[in-house]
PDB file of C-alpha atoms in Angstrom:
ATOM      1  CA  MET A  17      29.942  -9.215 -10.254  1.00 97.00           C
ATOM      2  CA  LYS A  18      31.588  -9.248 -13.722  1.00 98.00           C
ATOM      3  CA  ILE A  19      28.535 -11.084 -15.656  1.00 98.00           C
ATOM      4  CA  LEU A  20      28.455 -12.047 -19.455  1.00 98.00           C
ATOM      5  CA  ILE A  21      24.932 -11.970 -20.883  1.00 98.00           C
ATOM      6  CA  ILE A  22      23.693 -14.182 -23.617  1.00 98.00           C
ATOM      7  CA  GLY A  23      20.840 -13.209 -26.065  1.00 96.00           C
ATOM      8  CA  ALA A  24      21.642  -8.998 -24.463  1.00 95.00           C
ATOM      9  CA  THR A  25      20.688  -7.827 -27.913  1.00 93.00           C
ATOM     10  CA  GLY A  26      16.958  -9.477 -27.953  1.00 94.00           C
ATOM     11  CA  TYR A  27      13.968  -8.888 -26.092  1.00 95.00           C
ATOM     12  CA  VAL A  28      14.486 -10.301 -22.606  1.00 97.00           C
ATOM     13  CA  GLY A  29      18.489 -10.280 -22.684  1.00 97.00           C
ATOM     14  CA  SER A  30      18.586  -6.727 -23.649  1.00 96.00           C
ATOM     15  CA  HIS A  31      16.571  -5.673 -20.216  1.00 97.00           C
ATOM     16  CA  VAL A  32      18.494  -8.136 -18.073  1.00 98.00           C
ATOM     17  CA  ALA A  33      21.630  -6.561 -19.480  1.00 97.00           C
ATOM     18  CA  THR A  34      20.760  -3.202 -18.824  1.00 97.00           C
ATOM     19  CA  ALA A  35      19.130  -4.042 -15.106  1.00 98.00           C
ATOM     20  CA  PHE A  36      22.675  -5.862 -14.203  1.00 98.00           C
ATOM     21  CA  THR A  37      24.169  -2.707 -15.406  1.00 98.00           C
ATOM     22  CA  GLU A  38      21.898  -0.625 -13.313  1.00 98.00           C
ATOM     23  CA  ALA A  39      22.417  -2.636 -10.468  1.00 98.00           C
ATOM     24  CA  GLY A  40      26.241  -1.911 -10.638  1.00 98.00           C
ATOM     25  CA  HIS A  41      27.593  -4.844 -12.056  1.00 98.00           C
ATOM     26  CA  ASP A  42      30.108  -5.117 -14.954  1.00 98.00           C
ATOM     27  CA  VAL A  43      28.110  -6.737 -17.720  1.00 98.00           C
ATOM     28  CA  ALA A  44      29.555  -8.119 -21.078  1.00 98.00           C
ATOM     29  CA  ALA A  45      27.693  -9.518 -24.260  1.00 97.00           C
ATOM     30  CA  LEU A  46      28.148 -12.194 -26.332  1.00 97.00           C
ATOM     31  CA  THR A  47      28.462 -11.246 -29.619  1.00 95.00           C
ATOM     32  CA  ARG A  48      27.873 -13.574 -32.737  1.00 89.00           C
ATOM     33  CA  PRO A  49      30.372 -12.614 -35.891  1.00 84.00           C
ATOM     34  CA  GLY A  50      28.314 -10.334 -37.823  1.00 78.00           C
ATOM     35  CA  GLY A  51      25.605 -10.155 -35.396  1.00 74.00           C
ATOM     36  CA  GLY A  52      23.433  -7.453 -33.817  1.00 71.00           C
ATOM     37  CA  ARG A  53      25.270  -4.576 -31.870  1.00 77.00           C
ATOM     38  CA  SER A  54      25.134  -4.288 -27.751  1.00 79.00           C
ATOM     39  CA  PRO A  55      25.844  -1.181 -25.742  1.00 89.00           C
ATOM     40  CA  HIS A  56      28.168  -3.411 -23.484  1.00 93.00           C
ATOM     41  CA  ARG A  57      31.364  -4.730 -23.529  1.00 94.00           C
ATOM     42  CA  PRO A  58      31.170  -7.508 -26.394  1.00 95.00           C
ATOM     43  CA  VAL A  59      32.640 -10.897 -26.419  1.00 96.00           C
ATOM     44  CA  THR A  60      32.695 -13.474 -29.448  1.00 95.00           C
ATOM     45  CA  GLY A  61      31.020 -16.198 -29.466  1.00 96.00           C
ATOM     46  CA  ASP A  62      27.883 -17.921 -31.283  1.00 95.00           C
ATOM     47  CA  LEU A  63      25.142 -20.412 -29.883  1.00 95.00           C
ATOM     48  CA  ALA A  64      24.974 -21.934 -33.270  1.00 93.00           C
ATOM     49  CA  ASP A  65      28.864 -23.037 -32.588  1.00 95.00           C
ATOM     50  CA  PRO A  66      29.023 -24.546 -29.033  1.00 94.00           C
ATOM     51  CA  SER A  67      32.638 -24.735 -29.654  1.00 92.00           C
ATOM     52  CA  SER A  68      33.249 -21.039 -29.164  1.00 97.00           C
ATOM     53  CA  LEU A  69      31.166 -21.064 -25.823  1.00 98.00           C
ATOM     54  CA  THR A  70      33.527 -22.239 -23.280  1.00 97.00           C
ATOM     55  CA  ALA A  71      36.470 -19.679 -23.914  1.00 96.00           C
ATOM     56  CA  ALA A  72      33.534 -16.894 -24.331  1.00 97.00           C
ATOM     57  CA  ALA A  73      32.086 -18.003 -20.727  1.00 98.00           C
ATOM     58  CA  THR A  74      35.626 -18.211 -19.204  1.00 98.00           C
ATOM     59  CA  GLY A  75      36.274 -16.064 -16.012  1.00 98.00           C
ATOM     60  CA  TYR A  76      33.290 -14.411 -15.390  1.00 98.00           C
ATOM     61  CA  ASP A  77      31.554 -14.223 -11.398  1.00 98.00           C
ATOM     62  CA  LEU A  78      28.314 -15.353 -13.441  1.00 98.00           C
ATOM     63  CA  VAL A  79      27.014 -16.599 -17.135  1.00 98.00           C
ATOM     64  CA  VAL A  80      23.318 -15.546 -17.651  1.00 98.00           C
ATOM     65  CA  HIS A  81      21.579 -17.538 -21.139  1.00 98.00           C
ATOM     66  CA  ALA A  82      18.809 -15.327 -21.937  1.00 98.00           C
ATOM     67  CA  GLY A  83      19.105 -16.210 -25.742  1.00 95.00           C
ATOM     68  CA  ALA A  84      16.511 -17.691 -27.832  1.00 93.00           C
ATOM     69  CA  PRO A  85      16.195 -21.293 -28.149  1.00 94.00           C
ATOM     70  CA  LEU A  86      17.689 -23.067 -31.279  1.00 95.00           C
ATOM     71  CA  GLY A  87      16.667 -26.560 -30.980  1.00 95.00           C
ATOM     72  CA  GLU A  88      17.205 -29.890 -29.134  1.00 97.00           C
ATOM     73  CA  ALA A  89      21.069 -30.344 -30.559  1.00 97.00           C
ATOM     74  CA  ALA A  90      22.523 -26.988 -30.386  1.00 96.00           C
ATOM     75  CA  ASP A  91      20.603 -26.280 -27.038  1.00 98.00           C
ATOM     76  CA  LEU A  92      22.284 -29.125 -25.280  1.00 98.00           C
ATOM     77  CA  ALA A  93      25.400 -28.838 -26.687  1.00 98.00           C
ATOM     78  CA  GLY A  94      25.679 -25.218 -26.096  1.00 98.00           C
ATOM     79  CA  VAL A  95      24.610 -25.856 -22.092  1.00 98.00           C
ATOM     80  CA  ASP A  96      27.576 -28.207 -21.870  1.00 98.00           C
ATOM     81  CA  ALA A  97      29.835 -26.256 -23.679  1.00 98.00           C
ATOM     82  CA  LEU A  98      28.645 -23.421 -20.850  1.00 98.00           C
ATOM     83  CA  LEU A  99      29.312 -25.654 -18.035  1.00 98.00           C
ATOM     84  CA  ALA A 100      32.713 -26.689 -19.092  1.00 98.00           C
ATOM     85  CA  ALA A 101      33.364 -22.882 -18.838  1.00 98.00           C
ATOM     86  CA  GLY A 102      33.197 -23.334 -14.873  1.00 98.00           C
ATOM     87  CA  SER A 103      31.723 -20.076 -14.366  1.00 98.00           C
ATOM     88  CA  PRO A 104      28.223 -20.250 -12.877  1.00 98.00           C
ATOM     89  CA  LEU A 105      25.343 -20.231 -15.116  1.00 98.00           C
ATOM     90  CA  LEU A 106      21.948 -19.008 -14.978  1.00 98.00           C
ATOM     91  CA  TYR A 107      19.980 -20.342 -17.716  1.00 98.00           C
ATOM     92  CA  THR A 108      16.369 -19.452 -18.596  1.00 98.00           C
ATOM     93  CA  THR A 109      13.961 -21.898 -19.785  1.00 97.00           C
ATOM     94  CA  GLY A 110      10.115 -21.408 -19.485  1.00 96.00           C
ATOM     95  CA  ALA A 111       6.873 -22.137 -17.948  1.00 96.00           C
ATOM     96  CA  ALA A 112       6.407 -24.259 -20.744  1.00 95.00           C
ATOM     97  CA  VAL A 113       8.271 -27.041 -19.119  1.00 97.00           C
ATOM     98  CA  LEU A 114       5.541 -27.453 -16.773  1.00 96.00           C
ATOM     99  CA  GLY A 115       1.949 -29.153 -17.195  1.00 91.00           C
ATOM    100  CA  SER A 116      -1.786 -27.984 -17.196  1.00 90.00           C
ATOM    101  CA  SER A 117      -2.035 -28.591 -13.266  1.00 86.00           C
ATOM    102  CA  PRO A 118      -0.923 -26.022 -10.714  1.00 94.00           C
ATOM    103  CA  ALA A 119       2.888 -25.807 -10.149  1.00 97.00           C
ATOM    104  CA  ASP A 120       5.316 -24.538  -7.907  1.00 97.00           C
ATOM    105  CA  GLU A 121       9.340 -24.027  -8.364  1.00 98.00           C
ATOM    106  CA  ASP A 122       9.554 -27.844  -6.956  1.00 96.00           C
ATOM    107  CA  THR A 123       6.860 -29.233  -9.402  1.00 96.00           C
ATOM    108  CA  PRO A 124       8.454 -31.828 -11.975  1.00 95.00           C
ATOM    109  CA  PRO A 125       8.516 -30.783 -15.667  1.00 96.00           C
ATOM    110  CA  ASP A 126       5.792 -32.086 -17.754  1.00 96.00           C
ATOM    111  CA  PRO A 127       6.818 -30.068 -20.852  1.00 96.00           C
ATOM    112  CA  HIS A 128       4.905 -29.187 -23.871  1.00 93.00           C
ATOM    113  CA  PRO A 129       6.159 -30.727 -27.081  1.00 94.00           C
ATOM    114  CA  VAL A 130       7.844 -27.124 -28.415  1.00 93.00           C
ATOM    115  CA  ALA A 131       9.945 -27.461 -25.116  1.00 95.00           C
ATOM    116  CA  ALA A 132      10.481 -31.266 -24.614  1.00 97.00           C
ATOM    117  CA  TRP A 133      14.448 -31.112 -24.293  1.00 97.00           C
ATOM    118  CA  ARG A 134      14.364 -27.821 -21.559  1.00 98.00           C
ATOM    119  CA  PRO A 135      13.890 -30.388 -19.065  1.00 98.00           C
ATOM    120  CA  GLU A 136      16.963 -32.027 -19.838  1.00 98.00           C
ATOM    121  CA  ILE A 137      18.608 -28.552 -19.860  1.00 98.00           C
ATOM    122  CA  GLU A 138      17.670 -27.883 -16.603  1.00 98.00           C
ATOM    123  CA  ARG A 139      18.534 -30.973 -15.287  1.00 98.00           C
ATOM    124  CA  ARG A 140      22.462 -30.453 -16.318  1.00 98.00           C
ATOM    125  CA  VAL A 141      22.264 -26.729 -14.650  1.00 98.00           C
ATOM    126  CA  LEU A 142      20.941 -27.835 -11.510  1.00 98.00           C
ATOM    127  CA  ALA A 143      23.431 -30.961 -11.028  1.00 98.00           C
ATOM    128  CA  ALA A 144      26.486 -28.366 -11.844  1.00 98.00           C
ATOM    129  CA  GLY A 145      24.947 -25.881  -9.375  1.00 98.00           C
ATOM    130  CA  GLY A 146      23.540 -23.484 -11.402  1.00 98.00           C
ATOM    131  CA  ARG A 147      20.231 -21.639 -11.478  1.00 98.00           C
ATOM    132  CA  VAL A 148      16.840 -22.014 -13.357  1.00 98.00           C
ATOM    133  CA  VAL A 149      14.551 -18.846 -14.670  1.00 98.00           C
ATOM    134  CA  ARG A 150      11.228 -19.989 -15.992  1.00 98.00           C
ATOM    135  CA  PRO A 151       9.457 -17.040 -17.112  1.00 98.00           C
ATOM    136  CA  GLY A 152       5.852 -17.214 -18.149  1.00 97.00           C
ATOM    137  CA  LEU A 153       4.739 -15.055 -20.985  1.00 96.00           C
ATOM    138  CA  VAL A 154       6.616 -12.178 -21.033  1.00 97.00           C
ATOM    139  CA  TYR A 155       4.833  -9.119 -22.589  1.00 96.00           C
ATOM    140  CA  GLY A 156       6.125  -4.776 -22.398  1.00 95.00           C
ATOM    141  CA  HIS A 157       7.894  -2.239 -24.444  1.00 93.00           C
ATOM    142  CA  GLY A 158       6.531  -3.550 -27.719  1.00 88.00           C
ATOM    143  CA  GLY A 159       8.091  -7.504 -27.409  1.00 91.00           C
ATOM    144  CA  GLY A 160       7.111 -11.177 -27.137  1.00 90.00           C
ATOM    145  CA  LEU A 161       4.255 -13.144 -28.367  1.00 88.00           C
ATOM    146  CA  VAL A 162       1.705 -10.651 -27.157  1.00 88.00           C
ATOM    147  CA  HIS A 163       3.398  -8.040 -29.261  1.00 84.00           C
ATOM    148  CA  GLY A 164       4.793 -10.370 -32.236  1.00 86.00           C
ATOM    149  CA  LEU A 165       1.708 -12.439 -32.587  1.00 90.00           C
ATOM    150  CA  LEU A 166      -1.714 -11.917 -30.826  1.00 89.00           C
ATOM    151  CA  THR A 167      -1.480  -7.838 -31.785  1.00 90.00           C
ATOM    152  CA  GLY A 168      -0.854  -8.757 -35.376  1.00 90.00           C
ATOM    153  CA  LYS A 169      -3.735 -11.229 -35.164  1.00 91.00           C
ATOM    154  CA  ALA A 170      -5.801  -8.290 -33.807  1.00 92.00           C
ATOM    155  CA  ALA A 171      -5.403  -5.955 -36.402  1.00 91.00           C
ATOM    156  CA  GLU A 172      -5.605  -8.679 -39.295  1.00 91.00           C
ATOM    157  CA  ARG A 173      -9.265  -9.872 -38.319  1.00 91.00           C
ATOM    158  CA  GLY A 174     -10.423  -6.664 -36.318  1.00 93.00           C
ATOM    159  CA  GLU A 175     -10.807  -8.290 -32.890  1.00 95.00           C
ATOM    160  CA  GLY A 176      -8.538  -9.874 -30.350  1.00 95.00           C
ATOM    161  CA  VAL A 177      -8.091 -13.472 -31.180  1.00 95.00           C
ATOM    162  CA  TYR A 178      -7.309 -16.736 -28.637  1.00 95.00           C
ATOM    163  CA  ILE A 179      -6.651 -19.879 -29.707  1.00 96.00           C
ATOM    164  CA  GLY A 180      -9.164 -23.099 -28.932  1.00 94.00           C
ATOM    165  CA  ASP A 181     -11.166 -22.382 -26.303  1.00 95.00           C
ATOM    166  CA  PRO A 182     -11.908 -19.583 -23.994  1.00 96.00           C
ATOM    167  CA  GLY A 183     -11.035 -19.945 -20.234  1.00 96.00           C
ATOM    168  CA  VAL A 184      -7.398 -20.802 -20.546  1.00 96.00           C
ATOM    169  CA  ARG A 185      -5.082 -19.507 -18.247  1.00 96.00           C
ATOM    170  CA  TRP A 186      -1.101 -18.683 -18.525  1.00 95.00           C
ATOM    171  CA  PRO A 187       1.529 -16.934 -16.182  1.00 97.00           C
ATOM    172  CA  VAL A 188       2.613 -13.888 -17.472  1.00 97.00           C
ATOM    173  CA  VAL A 189       5.075 -11.362 -16.226  1.00 98.00           C
ATOM    174  CA  HIS A 190       6.209  -7.519 -17.773  1.00 97.00           C
ATOM    175  CA  VAL A 191       9.936  -7.811 -18.997  1.00 98.00           C
ATOM    176  CA  THR A 192      11.241  -5.391 -16.563  1.00 98.00           C
ATOM    177  CA  ASP A 193       9.828  -7.292 -13.423  1.00 98.00           C
ATOM    178  CA  LEU A 194      11.450 -10.192 -15.202  1.00 98.00           C
ATOM    179  CA  ALA A 195      14.710  -8.487 -15.529  1.00 98.00           C
ATOM    180  CA  ALA A 196      14.847  -7.117 -11.969  1.00 98.00           C
ATOM    181  CA  LEU A 197      14.267 -11.425 -11.068  1.00 98.00           C
ATOM    182  CA  TYR A 198      17.311 -11.796 -12.988  1.00 98.00           C
ATOM    183  CA  VAL A 199      18.885  -9.920 -10.712  1.00 98.00           C
ATOM    184  CA  ALA A 200      17.719 -10.581  -7.447  1.00 98.00           C
ATOM    185  CA  VAL A 201      18.664 -14.564  -8.224  1.00 98.00           C
ATOM    186  CA  ALA A 202      22.027 -13.615  -9.457  1.00 98.00           C
ATOM    187  CA  GLU A 203      22.498 -11.688  -6.083  1.00 98.00           C
ATOM    188  CA  ARG A 204      20.664 -13.806  -3.355  1.00 98.00           C
ATOM    189  CA  ALA A 205      19.569 -17.062  -4.777  1.00 98.00           C
ATOM    190  CA  ALA A 206      21.627 -20.406  -3.712  1.00 98.00           C
ATOM    191  CA  PRO A 207      23.014 -22.489  -6.287  1.00 98.00           C
ATOM    192  CA  GLY A 208      21.287 -25.392  -7.864  1.00 98.00           C
ATOM    193  CA  THR A 209      17.924 -23.359  -7.558  1.00 98.00           C
ATOM    194  CA  VAL A 210      14.603 -22.954  -9.638  1.00 98.00           C
ATOM    195  CA  TRP A 211      12.510 -19.259  -9.684  1.00 98.00           C
ATOM    196  CA  HIS A 212       9.736 -18.427 -11.285  1.00 98.00           C
ATOM    197  CA  GLY A 213       9.174 -15.258 -13.347  1.00 98.00           C
ATOM    198  CA  VAL A 214       5.240 -14.984 -12.817  1.00 98.00           C
ATOM    199  CA  GLY A 215       3.412 -11.622 -12.206  1.00 98.00           C
ATOM    200  CA  GLU A 216      -0.017 -12.773 -12.838  1.00 97.00           C
ATOM    201  CA  THR A 217      -2.170 -15.578 -13.999  1.00 96.00           C
ATOM    202  CA  ALA A 218      -4.264 -14.212 -16.706  1.00 97.00           C
ATOM    203  CA  ARG A 219      -6.907 -15.956 -19.217  1.00 96.00           C
ATOM    204  CA  LEU A 220      -5.899 -15.359 -22.981  1.00 96.00           C
ATOM    205  CA  ASP A 221      -8.902 -14.556 -24.000  1.00 96.00           C
ATOM    206  CA  ALA A 222      -9.128 -11.806 -21.711  1.00 96.00           C
ATOM    207  CA  ILE A 223      -5.739 -10.481 -23.125  1.00 95.00           C
ATOM    208  CA  ALA A 224      -7.358 -10.934 -26.235  1.00 95.00           C
ATOM    209  CA  ALA A 225     -10.277  -8.894 -25.906  1.00 95.00           C
ATOM    210  CA  ALA A 226      -8.083  -6.696 -24.723  1.00 94.00           C
ATOM    211  CA  LEU A 227      -6.251  -6.447 -28.095  1.00 93.00           C
ATOM    212  CA  GLY A 228      -9.095  -6.280 -29.706  1.00 93.00           C
ATOM    213  CA  GLY A 229     -10.732  -2.965 -27.822  1.00 92.00           C
ATOM    214  CA  GLY A 230     -12.957  -5.170 -26.040  1.00 94.00           C
ATOM    215  CA  SER A 231     -14.296  -8.262 -28.714  1.00 94.00           C
ATOM    216  CA  ALA A 232     -12.722 -11.718 -29.374  1.00 96.00           C
ATOM    217  CA  SER A 233     -13.017 -15.075 -31.105  1.00 96.00           C
ATOM    218  CA  SER A 234     -11.515 -18.163 -31.490  1.00 96.00           C
ATOM    219  CA  TRP A 235      -9.127 -18.905 -33.674  1.00 95.00           C
ATOM    220  CA  PRO A 236      -9.555 -23.095 -34.087  1.00 95.00           C
ATOM    221  CA  LEU A 237      -6.478 -24.888 -33.237  1.00 95.00           C
ATOM    222  CA  GLU A 238      -6.685 -26.933 -36.493  1.00 96.00           C
ATOM    223  CA  GLU A 239      -6.253 -23.367 -38.208  1.00 94.00           C
ATOM    224  CA  ALA A 240      -3.885 -21.997 -36.075  1.00 95.00           C
ATOM    225  CA  GLU A 241      -1.784 -25.229 -36.184  1.00 96.00           C
ATOM    226  CA  ALA A 242      -1.646 -24.744 -39.935  1.00 96.00           C
ATOM    227  CA  GLU A 243      -0.055 -21.421 -39.571  1.00 94.00           C
ATOM    228  CA  LEU A 244       2.169 -21.889 -36.187  1.00 94.00           C
ATOM    229  CA  GLY A 245       2.973 -25.625 -36.166  1.00 95.00           C
ATOM    230  CA  PRO A 246       3.125 -27.355 -32.502  1.00 93.00           C
ATOM    231  CA  LEU A 247       3.262 -23.905 -30.684  1.00 93.00           C
ATOM    232  CA  ALA A 248      -0.531 -23.247 -31.210  1.00 95.00           C
ATOM    233  CA  GLY A 249      -0.978 -26.454 -29.033  1.00 94.00           C
ATOM    234  CA  LEU A 250       0.748 -24.117 -26.057  1.00 93.00           C
ATOM    235  CA  PHE A 251      -1.572 -21.638 -26.160  1.00 93.00           C
ATOM    236  CA  THR A 252      -4.513 -24.405 -25.279  1.00 95.00           C
ATOM    237  CA  ARG A 253      -2.396 -25.338 -22.002  1.00 95.00           C
ATOM    238  CA  ASP A 254      -4.052 -24.000 -19.177  1.00 96.00           C
ATOM    239  CA  GLN A 255      -1.549 -23.375 -16.778  1.00 96.00           C
ATOM    240  CA  GLN A 256      -1.407 -22.077 -13.085  1.00 96.00           C
ATOM    241  CA  VAL A 257       2.181 -21.233 -11.995  1.00 97.00           C
ATOM    242  CA  SER A 258       3.082 -20.202  -8.847  1.00 97.00           C
ATOM    243  CA  ALA A 259       6.052 -17.547  -7.870  1.00 98.00           C
ATOM    244  CA  THR A 260       5.114 -17.197  -4.333  1.00 98.00           C
ATOM    245  CA  ARG A 261       8.459 -18.762  -2.979  1.00 98.00           C
ATOM    246  CA  THR A 262      10.347 -17.207  -5.665  1.00 98.00           C
ATOM    247  CA  ARG A 263       8.701 -13.714  -4.515  1.00 98.00           C
ATOM    248  CA  ASP A 264       8.519 -14.448  -0.701  1.00 98.00           C
ATOM    249  CA  ALA A 265      12.838 -16.076  -0.852  1.00 98.00           C
ATOM    250  CA  LEU A 266      14.042 -12.994  -3.116  1.00 98.00           C
ATOM    251  CA  ALA A 267      12.533 -10.513  -1.988  1.00 98.00           C
ATOM    252  CA  TRP A 268      10.897  -9.967  -5.541  1.00 98.00           C
ATOM    253  CA  GLU A 269       8.197  -7.707  -6.291  1.00 97.00           C
ATOM    254  CA  PRO A 270       6.517  -7.364  -9.489  1.00 98.00           C
ATOM    255  CA  ALA A 271       5.173  -4.144 -10.528  1.00 96.00           C
ATOM    256  CA  HIS A 272       2.676  -4.694 -12.973  1.00 95.00           C
ATOM    257  CA  LEU A 273       0.065  -6.825 -12.295  1.00 92.00           C
ATOM    258  CA  SER A 274      -2.690  -6.673 -15.117  1.00 94.00           C
ATOM    259  CA  ILE A 275      -1.431  -7.392 -18.429  1.00 95.00           C
ATOM    260  CA  ALA A 276      -5.412  -6.366 -19.322  1.00 93.00           C
ATOM    261  CA  ASP A 277      -5.071  -2.948 -17.894  1.00 93.00           C
ATOM    262  CA  HIS A 278      -1.905  -2.763 -19.526  1.00 92.00           C
ATOM    263  CA  LEU A 279      -2.798  -3.659 -23.048  1.00 91.00           C
ATOM    264  CA  ARG A 280      -5.859  -1.499 -22.725  1.00 89.00           C
ATOM    265  CA  THR A 281      -4.214   1.726 -21.817  1.00 88.00           C
ATOM    266  CA  GLY A 282      -1.362   1.315 -24.249  1.00 83.00           C
ATOM    267  CA  ARG A 283       1.433   1.402 -21.250  1.00 80.00           C
ATOM    268  CA  GLU A 284       4.932   0.741 -21.969  1.00 79.00           C
TER     269      GLU A 284
END
């Protein structure tokens, strides 16, 4: 397939672009003027300029949006511009669109405020026959919130930290497993479907302990909010997100099934 990747220079997007290339697809990368360089063929466009996206996304067998969210207005305008191109769209939202109760691929969204507009994005993509991937907390190869936030906090405090009460669970996925899921969705998933990128459910205090050499303590929510804003509250949302249907229907088999072991052993 001829595929355009949005976010190909980012953490998730770069792994997704590599996975599609290794699977034999013809990959191009949306490239912002003056932005980062990708090893893939550049196509000029900018998520911050929705008017540039329709022309950039025209003529592809698939457009994969794995770029970072920019905010409600920009994200909604961007998805409308991409859909106007007429190329099939595979869009990334995330487990933050789901609530605290057990959820599967059919569970109605109950988003955290930091993702309040993403259910509407999902609705528009699915109504147009696109597909949606909801990753959990992504880790591996030195990226994501684990590396960007939790590892730094552990180094700063001399022990791992989690926000709020112990026992909160999150869906997590290794970035290479997630990249393989995008290829599986592109090659085997029906239009108008939602898929969950979850390798396991892990306790955030266990992740913190793995980062802290076996010790971890709570970062009070009020203190975390003062530094992180609304994002801090997301870390207190206990989630059990199933990917059973995704695994069974797409024959997706994550290879990384213990983030705690991964962090303790320093694997990539």
